[in-house]
One Martini backbone bead per residue (centre of mass of N, CA, C, O) as a GRO file, in nm:
protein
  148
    1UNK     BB    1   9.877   7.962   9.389
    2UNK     BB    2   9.928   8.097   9.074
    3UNK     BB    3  10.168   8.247   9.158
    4UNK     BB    4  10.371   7.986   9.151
    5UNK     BB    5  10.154   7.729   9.065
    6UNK     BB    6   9.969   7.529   8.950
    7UNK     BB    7   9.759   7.293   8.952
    8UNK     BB    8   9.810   6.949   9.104
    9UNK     BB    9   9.859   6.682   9.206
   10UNK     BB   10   9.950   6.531   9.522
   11UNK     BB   11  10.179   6.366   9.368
   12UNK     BB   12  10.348   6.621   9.236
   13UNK     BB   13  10.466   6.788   9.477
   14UNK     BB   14  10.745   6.672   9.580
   15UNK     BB   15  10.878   6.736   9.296
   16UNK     BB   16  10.829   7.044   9.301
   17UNK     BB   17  10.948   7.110   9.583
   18UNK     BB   18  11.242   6.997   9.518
   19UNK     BB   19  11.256   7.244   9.203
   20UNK     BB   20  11.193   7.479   9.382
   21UNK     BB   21  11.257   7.845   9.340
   22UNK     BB   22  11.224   8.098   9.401
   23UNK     BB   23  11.232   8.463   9.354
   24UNK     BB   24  11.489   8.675   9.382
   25UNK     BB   25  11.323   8.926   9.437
   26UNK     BB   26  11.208   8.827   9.729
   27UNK     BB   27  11.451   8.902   9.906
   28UNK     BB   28  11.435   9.227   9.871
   29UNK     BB   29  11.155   9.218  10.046
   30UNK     BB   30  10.993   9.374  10.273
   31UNK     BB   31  10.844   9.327  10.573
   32UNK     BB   32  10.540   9.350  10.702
   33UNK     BB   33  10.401   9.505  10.948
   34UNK     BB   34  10.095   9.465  11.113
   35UNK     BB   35  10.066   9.806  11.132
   36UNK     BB   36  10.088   9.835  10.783
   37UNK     BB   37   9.879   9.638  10.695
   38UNK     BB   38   9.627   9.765  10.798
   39UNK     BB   39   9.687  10.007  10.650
   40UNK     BB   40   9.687   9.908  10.403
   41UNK     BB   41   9.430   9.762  10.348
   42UNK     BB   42   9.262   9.988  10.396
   43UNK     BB   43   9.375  10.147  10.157
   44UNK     BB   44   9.219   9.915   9.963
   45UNK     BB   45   8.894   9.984  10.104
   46UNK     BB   46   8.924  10.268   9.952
   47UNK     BB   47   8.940  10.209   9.699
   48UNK     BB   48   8.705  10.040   9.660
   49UNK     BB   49   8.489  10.260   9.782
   50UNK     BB   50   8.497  10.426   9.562
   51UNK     BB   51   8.443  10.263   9.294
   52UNK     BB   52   8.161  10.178   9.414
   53UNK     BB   53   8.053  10.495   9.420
   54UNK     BB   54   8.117  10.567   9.095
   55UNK     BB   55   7.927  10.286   9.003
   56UNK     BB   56   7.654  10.451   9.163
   57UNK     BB   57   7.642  10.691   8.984
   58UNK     BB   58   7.684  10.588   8.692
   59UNK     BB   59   7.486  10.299   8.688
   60UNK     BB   60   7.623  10.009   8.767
   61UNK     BB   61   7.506  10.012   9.007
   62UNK     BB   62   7.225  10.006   9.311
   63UNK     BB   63   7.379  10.045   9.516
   64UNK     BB   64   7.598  10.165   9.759
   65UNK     BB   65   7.786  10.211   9.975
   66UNK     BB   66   7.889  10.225  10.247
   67UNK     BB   67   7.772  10.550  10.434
   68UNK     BB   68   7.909  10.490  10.706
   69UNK     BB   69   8.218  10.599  10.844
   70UNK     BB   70   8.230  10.342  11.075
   71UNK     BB   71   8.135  10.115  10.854
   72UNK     BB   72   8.400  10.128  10.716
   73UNK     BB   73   8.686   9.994  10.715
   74UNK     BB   74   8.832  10.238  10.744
   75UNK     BB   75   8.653  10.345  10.973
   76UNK     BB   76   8.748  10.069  11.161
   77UNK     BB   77   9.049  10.164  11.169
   78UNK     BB   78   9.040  10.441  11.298
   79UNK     BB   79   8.843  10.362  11.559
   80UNK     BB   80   9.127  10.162  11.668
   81UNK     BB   81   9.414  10.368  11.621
   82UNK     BB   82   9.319  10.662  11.791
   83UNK     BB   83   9.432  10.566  12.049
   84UNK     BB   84   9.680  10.556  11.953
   85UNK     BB   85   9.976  10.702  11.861
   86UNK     BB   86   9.886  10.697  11.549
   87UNK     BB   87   9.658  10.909  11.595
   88UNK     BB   88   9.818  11.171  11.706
   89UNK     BB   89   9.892  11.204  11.396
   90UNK     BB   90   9.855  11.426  11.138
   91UNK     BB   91   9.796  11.198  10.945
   92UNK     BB   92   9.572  11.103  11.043
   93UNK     BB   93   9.390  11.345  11.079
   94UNK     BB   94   9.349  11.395  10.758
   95UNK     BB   95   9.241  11.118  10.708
   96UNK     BB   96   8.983  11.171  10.891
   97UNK     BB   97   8.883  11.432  10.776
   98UNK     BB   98   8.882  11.286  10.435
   99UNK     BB   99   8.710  11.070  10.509
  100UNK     BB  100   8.430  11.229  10.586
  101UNK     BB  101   8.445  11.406  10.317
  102UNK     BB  102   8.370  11.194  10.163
  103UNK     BB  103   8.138  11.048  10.256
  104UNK     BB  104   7.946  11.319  10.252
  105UNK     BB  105   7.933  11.322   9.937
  106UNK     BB  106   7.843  11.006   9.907
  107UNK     BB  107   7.560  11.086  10.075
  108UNK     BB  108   7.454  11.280   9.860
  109UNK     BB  109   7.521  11.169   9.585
  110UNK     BB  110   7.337  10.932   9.645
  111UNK     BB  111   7.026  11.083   9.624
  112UNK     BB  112   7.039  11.115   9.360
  113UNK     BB  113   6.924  11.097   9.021
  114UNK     BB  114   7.072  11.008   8.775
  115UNK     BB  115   6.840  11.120   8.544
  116UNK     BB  116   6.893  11.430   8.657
  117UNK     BB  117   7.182  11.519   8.719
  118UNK     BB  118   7.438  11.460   8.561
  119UNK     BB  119   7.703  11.641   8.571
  120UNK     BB  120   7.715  11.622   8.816
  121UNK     BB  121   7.846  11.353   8.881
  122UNK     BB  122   8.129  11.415   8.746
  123UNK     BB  123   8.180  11.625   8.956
  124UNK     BB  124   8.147  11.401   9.217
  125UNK     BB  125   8.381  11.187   9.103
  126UNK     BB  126   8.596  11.400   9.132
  127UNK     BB  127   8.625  11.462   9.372
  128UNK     BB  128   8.671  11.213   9.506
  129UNK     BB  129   8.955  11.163   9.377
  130UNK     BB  130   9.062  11.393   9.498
  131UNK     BB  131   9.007  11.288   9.812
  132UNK     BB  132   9.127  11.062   9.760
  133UNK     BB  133   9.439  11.097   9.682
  134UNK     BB  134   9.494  11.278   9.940
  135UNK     BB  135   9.458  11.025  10.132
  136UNK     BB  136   9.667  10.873  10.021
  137UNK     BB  137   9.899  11.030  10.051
  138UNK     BB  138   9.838  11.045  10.367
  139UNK     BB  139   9.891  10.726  10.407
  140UNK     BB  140  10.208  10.731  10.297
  141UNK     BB  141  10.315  10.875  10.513
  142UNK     BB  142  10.203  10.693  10.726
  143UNK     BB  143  10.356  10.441  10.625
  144UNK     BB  144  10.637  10.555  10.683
  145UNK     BB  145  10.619  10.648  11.028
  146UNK     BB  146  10.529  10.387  11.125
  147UNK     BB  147  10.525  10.175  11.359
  148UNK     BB  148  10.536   9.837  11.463
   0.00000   0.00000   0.00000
């Protein structure tokens, strides 16, 4: 993508690759293990559902994001690692207690009327982002302690 080069002819393709060097920071980049990466995923499909039901309370949005909590994508992360090694963790354990917890708030706020809530949205949107932040620490925990 545009990350590397811009687009260009398939004709310069073999001179810009034969004059082509990475970024030397790119080396000392560890590699991600597929059972890190799905958590990472994760994690960023928590942080977009948050963001979703946040313009959804605020009036940005016309729908709220998935509000069944086994299915949105952390959701259904959580009910596959459930069974693993992983799921034993006090950190999983946390963050499935937390991941619940933010579900039912924004279910409840989502039944809301924006023009008559008012100040309360303001309050269950912060809300929200405390219990993102807490989740997201607690995911940043199990992202150390992961095995590959």
């Amino acid at each position: 993508g545009n990350g590397i080069a811009y687009p260009m002819p398939g004709d310069d393709l073999p001179a810009w690759f034969a004059a082509w060097n990475p970024d030397p920071a790119w080396a000392t980049v560890a590699s991600v293990t597929p059972r890190k990466r799905t958590l990472l995923h994760a994690a960023v499909a928590h942080r977009a559902w948050i963001a979703a039901m946040e313009s959804f309370l605020l009036g940005g949005r016309r729908s709220p994001p998935q509000l069944d909590p086994h299915r949105c994508r952390l959701g259904r992360w959580l009910d596959s690692e459930r069974a693993s090694p992983l799921g034993a963790a006090a950190a999983f354990q946390d963050i499935d207690r937390l991941h619940q917890q933010i579900h039912a708030r924004g279910d409840i706020a989502s039944a809301w009327e924006p023009a008559t809530a008012g100040a309360d949205v303001k309050v269950q949107v912060h809300e929200l982002h405390c219990l993102r932040d807490e989740l997201l620490t607690q995911m940043n925990v199990l992202l150390q302690d992961a095995v590959a």
